[in-house]
Amino acid sequence: MRIGIIGTGVVGRTLGSKLVSLGHRVTLGSRGQDNENGLAWAQQAGPDGHTGTFTEAAAFGEVVLNATGGTVSLAALRAAGAGQLAGKLLIDVSNPLVFGPDGAVTLDPVNTDSVGEQIQREFPEARVVKALNTLNCELMVDPGRLAGEHNLFIAGNDATAKAETVALLGEFGWPAEWIVDLRDISGARATEMMMPFWLRMTGHFGSAEFNYSFQRGK
Amino acid sequence: MRIGIIGTGVVGRTLGSKLVSLGHRVTLGSRGQDNENGLAWAQQAGPDGHTGTFTEAAAFGEVVLNATGGTVSLAALRAAGAGQLAGKLLIDVSNPLVFGPDGAVTLDPVNTDSVGEQIQREFPEARVVKALNTLNCELMVDPGRLAGEHNLFIAGNDATAKAETVALLGEFGWPAEWIVDLRDISGARATEMMMPFWLRMTGHFGSAEFNYSFQRGK
């Protein structure tokens, strides 16, 4: 499959490398054409890894992944262009973290809105699924790093788009029964708002090498 | 120990009954003196269960638990009176849920503040610990209802107050090693902001009979 990834940060590059290793063709998109991260990634990714502008990456992809920071995601996707996203599965991996001068991390948007909802509103013809924004990118592409069952959460308005997302995550190693459907795209609020807790837990564990799981009634 | 509980809702009554069963003396406080929930609870709680005003409950307690809704907690604690809280461990169990006309549940405060922080600022002589606000009240007082290890999260500025909280939770059945210290009281933001996710998960499971757990690296 041809996959366009918006963003050349560590999340985008990690997802891109995994997808290439699975036999997909990937274009990583950045604001300019000469993004160092993107060029370096394409160099080592081999013939199936390319880099380009946001527009080129989105146009290339049959599926598009948003791996930009959540506070700049709308701008990046506008630069990519609505026409390049229409009809496509758009998996939004972002969190809208705002790093304050006092070290506090807050979210924008939050509570009454989310990046996932913003994107779906702005690009109504894209089939947006929020996913993968609750864990470290090393774990996104290799769930077997952790012992036992642990969970991912998806949200979106299009059932087919969610099924396609579950299938792609299955290629990453995620059993379908580990993936919890939080219903419509407003479920993105719920998972984005877990980020302050996740950051505290990385402090507790001294590492991002953990993920959520649940205990149920006996 | 003498324990004052601010709030006569299901959370306050459940905590009160457990504490009485453990041999503590409990006063449940409400705005007025003739609160039906409080009177009915005291009737069945036996000689160690009492009811009274917010002020009477806070004055009675060597430890005070805030089991009011988070959007009215400050008002309830103001009614109780700063003098009744000074120097005491004040365990804040609240979440500031706002139920919108569209069925959406949001938080107020959120993101840059939390009920836990509001209470600590307003009552600087109280030793506030955020705890127990991430799970159903039946589970708060009976962690053995679930299989395996699952976790609680506490936050507060006073290490002694947190140790006292862990000891009290130990009486409820929580092993100390299941209780994660999220550092200072601003950690209350992190756990309060999990509530939208928790609500979605109750929809997924069809029940509140679950709790958070974590998988770590192999």
JSON list of C-alpha atoms in Angstrom, two decimals, chain A residues 104-108 110-112 134 144-150 153 155 179-194 196-201 203-207 209-218, chain B residues 104-108 110-112 134 144-150 153 155 179-194 196-201 203-207 209-218:
[
{"chain": "A", "resi": 104, "resn": "ALA", "atom": "CA", "xyz": [3.92, 22.37, 33.00]},
{"chain": "A", "resi": 105, "resn": "VAL", "atom": "CA", "xyz": [2.48, 20.58, 29.98]},
{"chain": "A", "resi": 106, "resn": "THR", "atom": "CA", "xyz": [-1.07, 21.50, 29.00]},
{"chain": "A", "resi": 107, "resn": "LEU", "atom": "CA", "xyz": [-3.29, 20.70, 26.02]},
{"chain": "A", "resi": 108, "resn": "ASP", "atom": "CA", "xyz": [-4.79, 22.97, 23.35]},
{"chain": "A", "resi": 110, "resn": "VAL", "atom": "CA", "xyz": [-8.91, 20.26, 25.36]},
{"chain": "A", "resi": 111, "resn": "ASN", "atom": "CA", "xyz": [-12.11, 19.28, 27.15]},
{"chain": "A", "resi": 112, "resn": "THR", "atom": "CA", "xyz": [-14.70, 20.62, 24.69]},
{"chain": "A", "resi": 134, "resn": "THR", "atom": "CA", "xyz": [-1.57, 6.99, 24.06]},
{"chain": "A", "resi": 144, "resn": "GLY", "atom": "CA", "xyz": [5.46, -7.45, 21.80]},
{"chain": "A", "resi": 145, "resn": "ARG", "atom": "CA", "xyz": [8.03, -5.35, 23.68]},
{"chain": "A", "resi": 146, "resn": "LEU", "atom": "CA", "xyz": [5.65, -5.51, 26.66]},
{"chain": "A", "resi": 147, "resn": "ALA", "atom": "CA", "xyz": [4.50, -8.59, 28.54]},
{"chain": "A", "resi": 148, "resn": "GLY", "atom": "CA", "xyz": [0.87, -9.65, 28.38]},
{"chain": "A", "resi": 149, "resn": "GLU", "atom": "CA", "xyz": [-2.17, -7.90, 26.95]},
{"chain": "A", "resi": 150, "resn": "HIS", "atom": "CA", "xyz": [-2.17, -4.13, 26.71]},
{"chain": "A", "resi": 153, "resn": "PHE", "atom": "CA", "xyz": [-7.90, 3.00, 21.67]},
{"chain": "A", "resi": 155, "resn": "ALA", "atom": "CA", "xyz": [-12.23, 6.70, 17.76]},
{"chain": "A", "resi": 179, "resn": "ILE", "atom": "CA", "xyz": [-7.95, -2.46, 20.32]},
{"chain": "A", "resi": 180, "resn": "VAL", "atom": "CA", "xyz": [-10.82, -0.68, 22.07]},
{"chain": "A", "resi": 181, "resn": "ASP", "atom": "CA", "xyz": [-13.30, 1.29, 19.96]},
{"chain": "A", "resi": 182, "resn": "LEU", "atom": "CA", "xyz": [-14.21, 4.47, 21.86]},
{"chain": "A", "resi": 183, "resn": "ARG", "atom": "CA", "xyz": [-16.99, 5.23, 19.37]},
{"chain": "A", "resi": 184, "resn": "ASP", "atom": "CA", "xyz": [-17.22, 8.50, 17.44]},
{"chain": "A", "resi": 185, "resn": "ILE", "atom": "CA", "xyz": [-14.40, 10.97, 16.83]},
{"chain": "A", "resi": 186, "resn": "SER", "atom": "CA", "xyz": [-15.22, 12.89, 20.03]},
{"chain": "A", "resi": 187, "resn": "GLY", "atom": "CA", "xyz": [-13.59, 9.93, 21.77]},
{"chain": "A", "resi": 188, "resn": "ALA", "atom": "CA", "xyz": [-10.35, 11.67, 20.71]},
{"chain": "A", "resi": 189, "resn": "ARG", "atom": "CA", "xyz": [-10.95, 14.07, 23.62]},
{"chain": "A", "resi": 190, "resn": "ALA", "atom": "CA", "xyz": [-10.77, 11.17, 26.01]},
{"chain": "A", "resi": 191, "resn": "THR", "atom": "CA", "xyz": [-7.46, 9.79, 24.77]},
{"chain": "A", "resi": 192, "resn": "GLU", "atom": "CA", "xyz": [-5.79, 13.18, 24.20]},
{"chain": "A", "resi": 193, "resn": "MET", "atom": "CA", "xyz": [-6.72, 14.13, 27.78]},
{"chain": "A", "resi": 194, "resn": "MET", "atom": "CA", "xyz": [-4.82, 11.10, 29.10]},
{"chain": "A", "resi": 196, "resn": "PRO", "atom": "CA", "xyz": [-0.90, 14.59, 31.36]},
{"chain": "A", "resi": 197, "resn": "PHE", "atom": "CA", "xyz": [-1.40, 11.30, 33.21]},
{"chain": "A", "resi": 198, "resn": "TRP", "atom": "CA", "xyz": [0.84, 9.42, 30.77]},
{"chain": "A", "resi": 199, "resn": "LEU", "atom": "CA", "xyz": [3.59, 12.00, 31.29]},
{"chain": "A", "resi": 200, "resn": "ARG", "atom": "CA", "xyz": [3.34, 11.62, 35.08]},
{"chain": "A", "resi": 201, "resn": "MET", "atom": "CA", "xyz": [3.51, 7.85, 34.68]},
{"chain": "A", "resi": 203, "resn": "GLY", "atom": "CA", "xyz": [8.14, 9.94, 35.55]},
{"chain": "A", "resi": 204, "resn": "HIS", "atom": "CA", "xyz": [6.95, 7.21, 37.90]},
{"chain": "A", "resi": 205, "resn": "PHE", "atom": "CA", "xyz": [8.32, 4.35, 35.80]},
{"chain": "A", "resi": 206, "resn": "GLY", "atom": "CA", "xyz": [11.39, 6.33, 34.72]},
{"chain": "A", "resi": 207, "resn": "SER", "atom": "CA", "xyz": [10.65, 5.21, 31.17]},
{"chain": "A", "resi": 209, "resn": "GLU", "atom": "CA", "xyz": [8.22, 1.49, 28.17]},
{"chain": "A", "resi": 210, "resn": "PHE", "atom": "CA", "xyz": [4.73, 0.81, 29.52]},
{"chain": "A", "resi": 211, "resn": "ASN", "atom": "CA", "xyz": [1.15, 0.75, 28.34]},
{"chain": "A", "resi": 212, "resn": "TYR", "atom": "CA", "xyz": [-2.39, 0.67, 29.68]},
{"chain": "A", "resi": 213, "resn": "SER", "atom": "CA", "xyz": [-4.14, -2.51, 30.59]},
{"chain": "A", "resi": 214, "resn": "PHE", "atom": "CA", "xyz": [-7.28, -3.25, 32.59]},
{"chain": "A", "resi": 215, "resn": "GLN", "atom": "CA", "xyz": [-8.35, -5.56, 35.34]},
{"chain": "A", "resi": 216, "resn": "ARG", "atom": "CA", "xyz": [-11.93, -6.74, 35.27]},
{"chain": "A", "resi": 217, "resn": "GLY", "atom": "CA", "xyz": [-14.33, -8.30, 37.78]},
{"chain": "A", "resi": 218, "resn": "LYS", "atom": "CA", "xyz": [-13.51, -11.79, 38.91]},
{"chain": "B", "resi": 104, "resn": "ALA", "atom": "CA", "xyz": [-21.28, 15.46, 26.63]},
{"chain": "B", "resi": 105, "resn": "VAL", "atom": "CA", "xyz": [-19.38, 15.41, 29.91]},
{"chain": "B", "resi": 106, "resn": "THR", "atom": "CA", "xyz": [-16.68, 18.02, 30.38]},
{"chain": "B", "resi": 107, "resn": "LEU", "atom": "CA", "xyz": [-14.53, 19.14, 33.30]},
{"chain": "B", "resi": 108, "resn": "ASP", "atom": "CA", "xyz": [-14.35, 22.48, 35.14]},
{"chain": "B", "resi": 110, "resn": "VAL", "atom": "CA", "xyz": [-9.35, 21.40, 33.70]},
{"chain": "B", "resi": 111, "resn": "ASN", "atom": "CA", "xyz": [-5.94, 21.46, 32.03]},
{"chain": "B", "resi": 112, "resn": "THR", "atom": "CA", "xyz": [-4.34, 24.42, 33.86]},
{"chain": "B", "resi": 134, "resn": "THR", "atom": "CA", "xyz": [-10.17, 7.20, 39.08]},
{"chain": "B", "resi": 144, "resn": "GLY", "atom": "CA", "xyz": [-10.32, -7.60, 45.68]},
{"chain": "B", "resi": 145, "resn": "ARG", "atom": "CA", "xyz": [-13.41, -7.45, 43.44]},
{"chain": "B", "resi": 146, "resn": "LEU", "atom": "CA", "xyz": [-11.02, -7.38, 40.50]},
{"chain": "B", "resi": 147, "resn": "ALA", "atom": "CA", "xyz": [-8.53, -10.04, 39.47]},
{"chain": "B", "resi": 148, "resn": "GLY", "atom": "CA", "xyz": [-4.82, -9.30, 39.67]},
{"chain": "B", "resi": 149, "resn": "GLU", "atom": "CA", "xyz": [-2.93, -6.08, 40.36]},
{"chain": "B", "resi": 150, "resn": "HIS", "atom": "CA", "xyz": [-4.61, -2.78, 39.56]},
{"chain": "B", "resi": 153, "resn": "PHE", "atom": "CA", "xyz": [-2.92, 7.22, 42.06]},
{"chain": "B", "resi": 155, "resn": "ALA", "atom": "CA", "xyz": [-0.90, 13.36, 44.51]},
{"chain": "B", "resi": 179, "resn": "ILE", "atom": "CA", "xyz": [-0.56, 2.94, 44.86]},
{"chain": "B", "resi": 180, "resn": "VAL", "atom": "CA", "xyz": [1.34, 5.24, 42.49]},
{"chain": "B", "resi": 181, "resn": "ASP", "atom": "CA", "xyz": [2.57, 8.59, 43.81]},
{"chain": "B", "resi": 182, "resn": "LEU", "atom": "CA", "xyz": [2.12, 11.18, 41.04]},
{"chain": "B", "resi": 183, "resn": "ARG", "atom": "CA", "xyz": [4.10, 13.75, 43.04]},
{"chain": "B", "resi": 184, "resn": "ASP", "atom": "CA", "xyz": [2.75, 17.18, 43.98]},
{"chain": "B", "resi": 185, "resn": "ILE", "atom": "CA", "xyz": [-0.89, 18.22, 44.07]},
{"chain": "B", "resi": 186, "resn": "SER", "atom": "CA", "xyz": [-0.79, 19.34, 40.42]},
{"chain": "B", "resi": 187, "resn": "GLY", "atom": "CA", "xyz": [-0.86, 15.61, 39.67]},
{"chain": "B", "resi": 188, "resn": "ALA", "atom": "CA", "xyz": [-4.58, 15.97, 40.42]},
{"chain": "B", "resi": 189, "resn": "ARG", "atom": "CA", "xyz": [-4.91, 17.49, 36.94]},
{"chain": "B", "resi": 190, "resn": "ALA", "atom": "CA", "xyz": [-3.64, 14.26, 35.44]},
{"chain": "B", "resi": 191, "resn": "THR", "atom": "CA", "xyz": [-6.10, 11.99, 37.24]},
{"chain": "B", "resi": 192, "resn": "GLU", "atom": "CA", "xyz": [-9.10, 14.30, 36.95]},
{"chain": "B", "resi": 193, "resn": "MET", "atom": "CA", "xyz": [-8.46, 14.53, 33.21]},
{"chain": "B", "resi": 194, "resn": "MET", "atom": "CA", "xyz": [-8.74, 10.75, 32.90]},
{"chain": "B", "resi": 196, "resn": "PRO", "atom": "CA", "xyz": [-13.63, 11.39, 30.02]},
{"chain": "B", "resi": 197, "resn": "PHE", "atom": "CA", "xyz": [-11.62, 8.28, 29.12]},
{"chain": "B", "resi": 198, "resn": "TRP", "atom": "CA", "xyz": [-12.98, 6.37, 32.13]},
{"chain": "B", "resi": 199, "resn": "LEU", "atom": "CA", "xyz": [-16.54, 7.24, 31.09]},
{"chain": "B", "resi": 200, "resn": "ARG", "atom": "CA", "xyz": [-15.90, 5.97, 27.55]},
{"chain": "B", "resi": 201, "resn": "MET", "atom": "CA", "xyz": [-14.43, 2.77, 28.98]},
{"chain": "B", "resi": 203, "resn": "GLY", "atom": "CA", "xyz": [-19.43, 2.31, 27.88]},
{"chain": "B", "resi": 204, "resn": "HIS", "atom": "CA", "xyz": [-17.02, -0.17, 26.29]},
{"chain": "B", "resi": 205, "resn": "PHE", "atom": "CA", "xyz": [-17.13, -2.64, 29.18]},
{"chain": "B", "resi": 206, "resn": "GLY", "atom": "CA", "xyz": [-20.82, -1.98, 29.88]},
{"chain": "B", "resi": 207, "resn": "SER", "atom": "CA", "xyz": [-19.89, -1.62, 33.55]},
{"chain": "B", "resi": 209, "resn": "GLU", "atom": "CA", "xyz": [-16.29, -2.90, 37.29]},
{"chain": "B", "resi": 210, "resn": "PHE", "atom": "CA", "xyz": [-12.76, -2.35, 35.96]},
{"chain": "B", "resi": 211, "resn": "ASN", "atom": "CA", "xyz": [-9.61, -0.51, 36.87]},
{"chain": "B", "resi": 212, "resn": "TYR", "atom": "CA", "xyz": [-6.33, 0.60, 35.38]},
{"chain": "B", "resi": 213, "resn": "SER", "atom": "CA", "xyz": [-3.31, -1.62, 35.27]},
{"chain": "B", "resi": 214, "resn": "PHE", "atom": "CA", "xyz": [-0.03, -1.41, 33.35]},
{"chain": "B", "resi": 215, "resn": "GLN", "atom": "CA", "xyz": [2.13, -3.70, 31.28]},
{"chain": "B", "resi": 216, "resn": "ARG", "atom": "CA", "xyz": [5.88, -3.12, 31.44]},
{"chain": "B", "resi": 217, "resn": "GLY", "atom": "CA", "xyz": [8.84, -4.13, 29.32]},
{"chain": "B", "resi": 218, "resn": "LYS", "atom": "CA", "xyz": [9.72, -7.81, 29.27]}
]
